[in-house]
PDB file of C-alpha atoms in Angstrom:
ATOM      1  CA  MET O  10      48.209  29.878 132.288  1.00 70.00           C
ATOM      2  CA  ARG O  11      45.077  27.789 132.047  1.00 73.00           C
ATOM      3  CA  PRO O  12      42.649  28.076 130.412  1.00 76.00           C
ATOM      4  CA  PHE O  13      44.379  30.244 127.783  1.00 82.00           C
ATOM      5  CA  ILE O  14      47.377  27.902 127.492  1.00 86.00           C
ATOM      6  CA  GLN O  15      46.632  24.232 128.136  1.00 82.00           C
ATOM      7  CA  ASP O  16      48.662  21.097 128.908  1.00 79.00           C
ATOM      8  CA  GLY O  17      50.243  19.784 125.722  1.00 81.00           C
ATOM      9  CA  ASP O  18      50.292  23.152 123.943  1.00 87.00           C
ATOM     10  CA  LEU O  19      53.451  24.295 122.176  1.00 91.00           C
ATOM     11  CA  ILE O  20      54.130  28.016 122.344  1.00 92.00           C
ATOM     12  CA  THR O  21      56.225  30.280 120.141  1.00 93.00           C
ATOM     13  CA  VAL O  22      58.126  33.014 121.996  1.00 93.00           C
ATOM     14  CA  SER O  23      59.435  35.907 119.903  1.00 92.00           C
ATOM     15  CA  PRO O  24      61.940  38.592 120.967  1.00 91.00           C
ATOM     16  CA  LEU O  25      60.501  41.986 121.845  1.00 88.00           C
ATOM     17  CA  ARG O  26      62.832  43.963 119.558  1.00 83.00           C
ATOM     18  CA  ASP O  27      61.324  47.459 119.269  1.00 77.00           C
ATOM     19  CA  SER O  28      57.755  46.350 119.965  1.00 84.00           C
ATOM     20  CA  PRO O  29      56.506  47.623 123.352  1.00 89.00           C
ATOM     21  CA  VAL O  30      55.089  45.255 125.958  1.00 92.00           C
ATOM     22  CA  ARG O  31      51.361  45.928 126.341  1.00 91.00           C
ATOM     23  CA  VAL O  32      48.739  45.056 128.932  1.00 92.00           C
ATOM     24  CA  GLY O  33      47.160  41.757 127.884  1.00 91.00           C
ATOM     25  CA  ASP O  34      50.365  40.339 126.349  1.00 93.00           C
ATOM     26  CA  VAL O  35      51.487  36.862 127.385  1.00 93.00           C
ATOM     27  CA  VAL O  36      55.226  37.043 128.061  1.00 93.00           C
ATOM     28  CA  LEU O  37      58.141  34.843 129.063  1.00 93.00           C
ATOM     29  CA  TYR O  38      60.017  36.458 131.939  1.00 92.00           C
ATOM     30  CA  LYS O  39      62.797  35.670 134.395  1.00 90.00           C
ATOM     31  CA  THR O  40      61.969  35.638 138.106  1.00 87.00           C
ATOM     32  CA  ALA O  41      64.238  36.774 140.931  1.00 82.00           C
ATOM     33  CA  ASP O  42      65.368  33.145 141.442  1.00 81.00           C
ATOM     34  CA  ASP O  43      66.170  32.686 137.711  1.00 82.00           C
ATOM     35  CA  GLN O  44      63.077  30.702 136.759  1.00 86.00           C
ATOM     36  CA  ALA O  45      61.518  31.232 133.321  1.00 89.00           C
ATOM     37  CA  ILE O  46      57.734  31.632 133.577  1.00 90.00           C
ATOM     38  CA  VAL O  47      54.978  32.408 131.076  1.00 92.00           C
ATOM     39  CA  HIS O  48      52.272  34.705 132.472  1.00 92.00           C
ATOM     40  CA  ARG O  49      50.133  37.654 131.358  1.00 90.00           C
ATOM     41  CA  VAL O  50      50.831  41.373 131.774  1.00 93.00           C
ATOM     42  CA  ILE O  51      47.863  42.794 133.708  1.00 90.00           C
ATOM     43  CA  GLN O  52      49.216  46.254 134.507  1.00 91.00           C
ATOM     44  CA  LYS O  53      51.895  48.636 133.247  1.00 90.00           C
ATOM     45  CA  THR O  54      52.993  51.571 135.384  1.00 89.00           C
ATOM     46  CA  ARG O  55      55.900  53.887 136.155  1.00 86.00           C
ATOM     47  CA  ILE O  56      57.673  53.778 139.521  1.00 84.00           C
ATOM     48  CA  ASP O  57      60.529  56.236 140.218  1.00 81.00           C
ATOM     49  CA  SER O  58      60.769  57.133 136.507  1.00 80.00           C
ATOM     50  CA  LYS O  59      61.136  53.427 135.597  1.00 86.00           C
ATOM     51  CA  VAL O  60      58.508  51.397 133.720  1.00 88.00           C
ATOM     52  CA  VAL O  61      57.504  48.214 135.538  1.00 91.00           C
ATOM     53  CA  PHE O  62      54.985  45.506 134.718  1.00 92.00           C
ATOM     54  CA  PHE O  63      52.668  43.523 136.967  1.00 91.00           C
ATOM     55  CA  ILE O  64      52.430  39.977 135.662  1.00 91.00           C
ATOM     56  CA  LYS O  65      50.164  37.123 136.748  1.00 89.00           C
ATOM     57  CA  GLY O  66      48.808  33.771 135.553  1.00 86.00           C
ATOM     58  CA  ASP O  67      45.223  33.833 134.305  1.00 82.00           C
ATOM     59  CA  ALA O  68      44.017  31.344 136.928  1.00 77.00           C
ATOM     60  CA  THR O  69      46.532  32.266 139.649  1.00 76.00           C
ATOM     61  CA  PHE O  70      44.876  33.445 142.861  1.00 71.00           C
ATOM     62  CA  GLY O  71      47.846  35.258 144.429  1.00 74.00           C
ATOM     63  CA  GLN O  72      49.218  38.743 143.934  1.00 80.00           C
ATOM     64  CA  PRO O  73      50.838  39.709 140.610  1.00 86.00           C
ATOM     65  CA  GLU O  74      54.619  39.831 140.356  1.00 88.00           C
ATOM     66  CA  LYS O  75      56.392  43.121 139.707  1.00 90.00           C
ATOM     67  CA  VAL O  76      58.806  42.680 136.784  1.00 91.00           C
ATOM     68  CA  ASP O  77      61.303  45.058 135.165  1.00 90.00           C
ATOM     69  CA  LEU O  78      61.432  45.290 131.373  1.00 89.00           C
ATOM     70  CA  LYS O  79      64.985  43.893 131.355  1.00 89.00           C
ATOM     71  CA  ASN O  80      63.670  40.620 132.824  1.00 90.00           C
ATOM     72  CA  ILE O  81      61.056  40.080 130.093  1.00 92.00           C
ATOM     73  CA  LEU O  82      62.665  37.601 127.693  1.00 91.00           C
ATOM     74  CA  GLY O  83      60.045  37.604 124.935  1.00 92.00           C
ATOM     75  CA  ARG O  84      56.383  37.626 123.949  1.00 93.00           C
ATOM     76  CA  VAL O  85      54.234  34.549 123.208  1.00 93.00           C
ATOM     77  CA  THR O  86      53.121  35.040 119.607  1.00 92.00           C
ATOM     78  CA  ALA O  87      51.549  31.671 118.759  1.00 92.00           C
ATOM     79  CA  ILE O  88      50.063  28.579 120.417  1.00 92.00           C
ATOM     80  CA  LYS O  89      50.089  25.225 118.639  1.00 91.00           C
ATOM     81  CA  ARG O  90      47.204  22.958 119.693  1.00 86.00           C
ATOM     82  CA  ASN O  91      45.644  19.802 118.202  1.00 81.00           C
ATOM     83  CA  GLY O  92      47.351  20.230 114.850  1.00 80.00           C
ATOM     84  CA  GLY O  93      46.312  23.878 114.524  1.00 86.00           C
ATOM     85  CA  GLU O  94      47.971  27.175 115.399  1.00 89.00           C
ATOM     86  CA  ILE O  95      46.568  30.215 117.201  1.00 89.00           C
ATOM     87  CA  LYS O  96      48.184  33.521 116.224  1.00 90.00           C
ATOM     88  CA  LEU O  97      48.108  35.955 119.152  1.00 90.00           C
ATOM     89  CA  GLY O  98      48.966  39.027 117.086  1.00 86.00           C
ATOM     90  CA  THR O  99      45.479  39.376 115.608  1.00 90.00           C
ATOM     91  CA  LYS O 100      43.002  42.037 116.715  1.00 89.00           C
ATOM     92  CA  LEU O 101      40.696  39.341 118.139  1.00 90.00           C
ATOM     93  CA  TYR O 102      43.346  37.880 120.452  1.00 88.00           C
ATOM     94  CA  ARG O 103      44.503  41.357 121.418  1.00 89.00           C
ATOM     95  CA  ILE O 104      40.954  42.024 122.701  1.00 90.00           C
ATOM     96  CA  ILE O 105      40.857  38.605 124.404  1.00 89.00           C
ATOM     97  CA  GLY O 106      44.179  39.374 126.097  1.00 88.00           C
ATOM     98  CA  LEU O 107      42.846  42.663 127.454  1.00 88.00           C
ATOM     99  CA  LEU O 108      39.725  40.859 128.689  1.00 88.00           C
ATOM    100  CA  PHE O 109      41.805  38.268 130.576  1.00 86.00           C
ATOM    101  CA  ALA O 110      43.942  41.053 132.063  1.00 87.00           C
ATOM    102  CA  GLY O 111      40.846  42.946 133.200  1.00 84.00           C
ATOM    103  CA  LEU O 112      39.325  39.841 134.811  1.00 82.00           C
ATOM    104  CA  SER O 113      42.565  38.829 136.544  1.00 79.00           C
ATOM    105  CA  PRO O 114      41.760  40.487 139.928  1.00 74.00           C
ATOM    106  CA  PHE O 115      38.572  38.395 140.086  1.00 72.00           C
ATOM    107  CA  SER O 116      40.208  35.063 139.158  1.00 67.00           C
ATOM    108  CA  ARG O 117      39.818  33.648 142.689  1.00 62.00           C
ATOM    109  CA  TRP O 118      36.030  33.649 142.161  1.00 62.00           C
ATOM    110  CA  ILE O 119      35.682  33.208 138.392  1.00 64.00           C
ATOM    111  CA  TYR O 120      37.776  30.084 137.824  1.00 61.00           C
ATOM    112  CA  PRO O 121      36.493  27.945 140.729  1.00 64.00           C
ATOM    113  CA  ALA O 122      32.926  28.721 139.585  1.00 63.00           C
ATOM    114  CA  GLY O 123      33.885  27.934 135.988  1.00 62.00           C
ATOM    115  CA  SER O 124      35.467  24.638 137.063  1.00 63.00           C
ATOM    116  CA  LYS O 125      32.274  23.589 138.863  1.00 66.00           C
ATOM    117  CA  ILE O 126      30.149  24.412 135.818  1.00 67.00           C
ATOM    118  CA  ARG O 127      32.588  22.556 133.563  1.00 63.00           C
ATOM    119  CA  SER O 128      32.493  19.507 135.871  1.00 65.00           C
ATOM    120  CA  VAL O 129      28.704  19.378 135.663  1.00 64.00           C
ATOM    121  CA  ILE O 130      28.823  19.612 131.857  1.00 62.00           C
ATOM    122  CA  ILE O 131      31.521  16.929 131.638  1.00 60.00           C
ATOM    123  CA  LYS O 132      29.532  14.570 133.875  1.00 62.00           C
ATOM    124  CA  LYS O 133      26.516  14.946 131.608  1.00 61.00           C
ATOM    125  CA  ARG O 134      28.640  14.357 128.520  1.00 59.00           C
ATOM    126  CA  ARG O 135      30.229  11.253 130.015  1.00 56.00           C
ATOM    127  CA  SER O 136      26.836   9.615 130.245  1.00 56.00           C
ATOM    128  CA  ILE O 137      27.065   9.257 126.461  1.00 70.00           C
ATOM    129  CA  TRP O 138      30.165   7.275 125.511  1.00 77.00           C
ATOM    130  CA  THR O 139      31.657   8.094 122.127  1.00 84.00           C
ATOM    131  CA  ASN O 140      33.999   6.026 119.995  1.00 85.00           C
ATOM    132  CA  GLU O 141      36.826   8.361 121.062  1.00 89.00           C
ATOM    133  CA  ASP O 142      36.046   7.666 124.739  1.00 89.00           C
ATOM    134  CA  ARG O 143      36.064   3.914 124.193  1.00 88.00           C
ATOM    135  CA  LEU O 144      39.379   3.976 122.341  1.00 90.00           C
ATOM    136  CA  LEU O 145      40.988   5.978 125.154  1.00 90.00           C
ATOM    137  CA  LEU O 146      39.699   3.461 127.709  1.00 89.00           C
ATOM    138  CA  TYR O 147      41.165   0.604 125.648  1.00 89.00           C
ATOM    139  CA  CYS O 148      44.514   2.429 125.672  1.00 88.00           C
ATOM    140  CA  CYS O 149      44.388   2.616 129.491  1.00 86.00           C
ATOM    141  CA  ARG O 150      43.433  -1.010 130.178  1.00 85.00           C
ATOM    142  CA  THR O 151      45.909  -3.116 132.117  1.00 79.00           C
ATOM    143  CA  LYS O 152      45.078  -6.109 129.882  1.00 78.00           C
ATOM    144  CA  LYS O 153      45.614  -5.321 126.225  1.00 77.00           C
ATOM    145  CA  ALA O 154      42.761  -6.039 123.816  1.00 79.00           C
ATOM    146  CA  ASN O 155      42.227  -5.174 120.161  1.00 82.00           C
ATOM    147  CA  PHE O 156      39.924  -2.229 119.586  1.00 81.00           C
ATOM    148  CA  PRO O 157      37.060  -3.433 117.379  1.00 74.00           C
ATOM    149  CA  GLU O 158      36.193  -0.442 115.172  1.00 73.00           C
ATOM    150  CA  LEU O 159      37.805   2.871 114.134  1.00 74.00           C
ATOM    151  CA  ARG O 160      34.925   3.998 111.953  1.00 74.00           C
ATOM    152  CA  ASP O 161      33.469   7.496 112.544  1.00 78.00           C
ATOM    153  CA  MET O 162      36.437   8.470 114.710  1.00 83.00           C
ATOM    154  CA  ASN O 163      36.999  12.198 115.254  1.00 88.00           C
ATOM    155  CA  TRP O 164      40.769  12.243 115.709  1.00 90.00           C
ATOM    156  CA  ASN O 165      40.948  15.892 116.753  1.00 90.00           C
ATOM    157  CA  ILE O 166      38.540  15.226 119.618  1.00 90.00           C
ATOM    158  CA  PHE O 167      40.498  12.058 120.441  1.00 91.00           C
ATOM    159  CA  LEU O 168      43.741  14.078 120.743  1.00 91.00           C
ATOM    160  CA  GLU O 169      42.038  16.780 122.787  1.00 91.00           C
ATOM    161  CA  LYS O 170      40.607  14.260 125.242  1.00 91.00           C
ATOM    162  CA  ALA O 171      43.900  12.345 125.537  1.00 92.00           C
ATOM    163  CA  ARG O 172      45.695  15.573 126.426  1.00 90.00           C
ATOM    164  CA  GLY O 173      42.914  16.805 128.660  1.00 88.00           C
ATOM    165  CA  GLU O 174      43.112  13.610 130.725  1.00 88.00           C
ATOM    166  CA  GLY O 175      46.927  13.728 130.784  1.00 88.00           C
ATOM    167  CA  ILE O 176      47.329  10.340 129.067  1.00 90.00           C
ATOM    168  CA  SER O 177      48.639  11.267 125.592  1.00 92.00           C
ATOM    169  CA  PRO O 178      52.123   9.765 126.317  1.00 92.00           C
ATOM    170  CA  LEU O 179      50.461   6.501 127.382  1.00 91.00           C
ATOM    171  CA  VAL O 180      48.188   6.561 124.325  1.00 92.00           C
ATOM    172  CA  PHE O 181      51.250   6.982 122.081  1.00 93.00           C
ATOM    173  CA  LEU O 182      52.625   3.640 123.296  1.00 89.00           C
ATOM    174  CA  ARG O 183      49.347   1.733 123.504  1.00 89.00           C
ATOM    175  CA  LEU O 184      47.526   2.872 120.354  1.00 90.00           C
ATOM    176  CA  PRO O 185      49.615   0.857 117.832  1.00 87.00           C
ATOM    177  CA  GLU O 186      49.282  -2.240 120.056  1.00 87.00           C
ATOM    178  CA  ILE O 187      45.476  -2.315 120.212  1.00 86.00           C
ATOM    179  CA  VAL O 188      44.465  -1.083 116.739  1.00 84.00           C
ATOM    180  CA  ILE O 189      44.249  -3.847 114.141  1.00 78.00           C
ATOM    181  CA  ASN O 190      44.378  -1.560 111.091  1.00 79.00           C
ATOM    182  CA  LYS O 191      47.224   0.799 111.942  1.00 79.00           C
ATOM    183  CA  ASP O 192      46.909   2.556 108.572  1.00 80.00           C
ATOM    184  CA  ALA O 193      43.571   3.936 109.770  1.00 82.00           C
ATOM    185  CA  ILE O 194      45.404   6.154 112.285  1.00 87.00           C
ATOM    186  CA  PRO O 195      46.181   9.519 110.634  1.00 89.00           C
ATOM    187  CA  LYS O 196      49.885  10.337 110.490  1.00 91.00           C
ATOM    188  CA  TYR O 197      49.425  13.689 112.226  1.00 91.00           C
ATOM    189  CA  VAL O 198      47.826  11.938 115.224  1.00 90.00           C
ATOM    190  CA  THR O 199      50.835   9.648 115.604  1.00 91.00           C
ATOM    191  CA  GLU O 200      53.210  12.612 115.257  1.00 93.00           C
ATOM    192  CA  GLU O 201      51.331  14.724 117.818  1.00 92.00           C
ATOM    193  CA  LEU O 202      51.257  11.868 120.345  1.00 93.00           C
ATOM    194  CA  LYS O 203      54.933  11.142 119.715  1.00 93.00           C
ATOM    195  CA  GLU O 204      55.781  14.781 120.362  1.00 92.00           C
ATOM    196  CA  ASP O 205      53.814  14.697 123.645  1.00 91.00           C
ATOM    197  CA  TYR O 206      55.623  11.517 124.698  1.00 92.00           C
ATOM    198  CA  TYR O 207      59.153  12.839 124.154  1.00 93.00           C
ATOM    199  CA  LEU O 208      58.415  16.297 125.540  1.00 91.00           C
ATOM    200  CA  ASN O 209      57.031  14.696 128.688  1.00 90.00           C
ATOM    201  CA  ALA O 210      60.026  12.348 128.878  1.00 91.00           C
ATOM    202  CA  ALA O 211      62.441  15.285 128.655  1.00 91.00           C
ATOM    203  CA  ARG O 212      60.525  17.353 131.218  1.00 89.00           C
ATOM    204  CA  ASN O 213      60.276  14.444 133.663  1.00 89.00           C
ATOM    205  CA  ALA O 214      63.973  13.652 133.256  1.00 90.00           C
ATOM    206  CA  LEU O 215      64.781  17.196 134.402  1.00 91.00           C
ATOM    207  CA  ILE O 216      62.287  16.974 137.272  1.00 89.00           C
ATOM    208  CA  PHE O 217      63.739  13.667 138.499  1.00 90.00           C
ATOM    209  CA  LYS O 218      67.271  15.033 138.232  1.00 92.00           C
ATOM    210  CA  GLU O 219      66.365  17.906 140.547  1.00 90.00           C
ATOM    211  CA  LEU O 220      64.383  15.560 142.810  1.00 91.00           C
ATOM    212  CA  GLY O 221      67.443  13.339 143.133  1.00 91.00           C
ATOM    213  CA  LYS O 222      69.535  16.303 144.267  1.00 92.00           C
ATOM    214  CA  ALA O 223      66.920  17.284 146.849  1.00 92.00           C
ATOM    215  CA  LEU O 224      66.569  13.747 148.232  1.00 92.00           C
ATOM    216  CA  GLU O 225      70.341  13.351 148.510  1.00 93.00           C
ATOM    217  CA  THR O 226      70.513  16.640 150.415  1.00 93.00           C
ATOM    218  CA  PHE O 227      67.788  15.464 152.804  1.00 93.00           C
ATOM    219  CA  ARG O 228      69.537  12.113 153.266  1.00 92.00           C
ATOM    220  CA  LYS O 229      72.807  13.789 154.234  1.00 93.00           C
ATOM    221  CA  ALA O 230      70.909  15.985 156.700  1.00 92.00           C
ATOM    222  CA  GLY O 231      69.242  12.905 158.234  1.00 93.00           C
ATOM    223  CA  LEU O 232      65.722  14.039 157.271  1.00 91.00           C
ATOM    224  CA  GLN O 233      62.925  11.591 156.457  1.00 91.00           C
ATOM    225  CA  VAL O 234      61.013  12.429 153.286  1.00 90.00           C
ATOM    226  CA  ILE O 235      58.315  10.504 151.382  1.00 91.00           C
ATOM    227  CA  VAL O 236      57.871  11.133 147.643  1.00 90.00           C
ATOM    228  CA  MET O 237      54.172  11.228 146.775  1.00 88.00           C
ATOM    229  CA  LYS O 238      51.755  11.386 143.830  1.00 86.00           C
ATOM    230  CA  GLY O 239      53.209  11.894 140.340  1.00 82.00           C
ATOM    231  CA  ALA O 240      56.872  11.143 140.945  1.00 86.00           C
ATOM    232  CA  ALA O 241      56.064   8.074 143.054  1.00 86.00           C
ATOM    233  CA  LEU O 242      53.482   6.776 140.565  1.00 85.00           C
ATOM    234  CA  ALA O 243      55.770   7.295 137.570  1.00 82.00           C
ATOM    235  CA  GLU O 244      58.315   4.887 139.020  1.00 79.00           C
ATOM    236  CA  ALA O 245      56.188   2.441 141.020  1.00 82.00           C
ATOM    237  CA  VAL O 246      53.087   2.097 138.811  1.00 82.00           C
ATOM    238  CA  TYR O 247      53.839   3.288 135.281  1.00 81.00           C
ATOM    239  CA  GLY O 248      57.402   1.923 135.135  1.00 80.00           C
ATOM    240  CA  ASN O 249      58.234   4.565 132.516  1.00 84.00           C
ATOM    241  CA  LEU O 250      58.997   8.157 133.489  1.00 83.00           C
ATOM    242  CA  ALA O 251      57.600   9.452 130.207  1.00 85.00           C
ATOM    243  CA  LEU O 252      54.083   8.145 130.828  1.00 87.00           C
ATOM    244  CA  ARG O 253      53.101  10.205 133.890  1.00 85.00           C
ATOM    245  CA  PRO O 254      52.688  13.967 133.279  1.00 83.00           C
ATOM    246  CA  MET O 255      53.928  16.026 136.233  1.00 83.00           C
ATOM    247  CA  ALA O 256      53.803  19.732 136.896  1.00 79.00           C
ATOM    248  CA  ASP O 257      55.634  19.609 140.228  1.00 83.00           C
ATOM    249  CA  VAL O 258      56.949  17.245 142.920  1.00 87.00           C
ATOM    250  CA  ASP O 259      55.039  16.439 146.119  1.00 89.00           C
ATOM    251  CA  LEU O 260      57.018  15.560 149.238  1.00 90.00           C
ATOM    252  CA  LEU O 261      55.703  14.567 152.661  1.00 90.00           C
ATOM    253  CA  VAL O 262      57.872  15.683 155.589  1.00 90.00           C
ATOM    254  CA  LYS O 263      57.465  15.774 159.336  1.00 91.00           C
ATOM    255  CA  LYS O 264      55.963  18.982 160.652  1.00 89.00           C
ATOM    256  CA  GLU O 265      58.836  19.579 163.062  1.00 92.00           C
ATOM    257  CA  THR O 266      61.399  19.428 160.237  1.00 91.00           C
ATOM    258  CA  LEU O 267      59.502  21.732 157.861  1.00 89.00           C
ATOM    259  CA  ARG O 268      61.640  24.803 158.545  1.00 90.00           C
ATOM    260  CA  GLN O 269      64.855  22.848 158.009  1.00 92.00           C
ATOM    261  CA  VAL O 270      63.514  21.296 154.806  1.00 90.00           C
ATOM    262  CA  ASP O 271      62.534  24.723 153.521  1.00 89.00           C
ATOM    263  CA  GLU O 272      66.024  26.111 154.219  1.00 90.00           C
ATOM    264  CA  LEU O 273      67.660  23.167 152.421  1.00 90.00           C
ATOM    265  CA  LEU O 274      65.389  23.560 149.399  1.00 86.00           C
TER     266      LEU O 274
END
């Protein structure tokens, strides 16, 4: 659901009760294979006297999914981000939701172009290192060193950048080790980073549990599989499953076994 919902955000999902689902709403729904997904309603129509909804992620390029009302579990009513909360029930966010829904068919062109523009802006910004940037780099160093100065630190920007780079769990562990005056770190920053750390730990524990089942199934079938990227790095490089954010699992298989792997999955 980027860019509307970002990594590290906490969302509040409320039951529908008697409130109708509207175009532009962000909803939690159940897919045909019993997955719970948060996406936006981009169209509402009636097919054979039954109301159905077409639902799609804001930056998803594929076709929307057709969903019955009975499979919509609730509506996202708030997003918690960087110590603040965004209420989606206001008139402003209702208009924004309709705008995202209207632009959804053009997402395959809009978001790649937006990403390129954002990359150019970020590159220009990175030419000027801020105190927040330097502290994040200290948190990521392989050799620990005390950070010299916390003066003029914008902690909200620091949190935003840590989450944007996917390193907030790592920062949670490293920050107390490199800062001389720990009292200078606001309590809410520590709490936000702690929350990121344990949420990521819980999510990764579930991912690795499912990965273990898949690998055992492949082993019994005599199939060779290589675990790549996030899952491999979390174990081999980070040494702590909570430190490496992962959205999915990447597996490398032989081309001739792809159909069999797909059937087993």
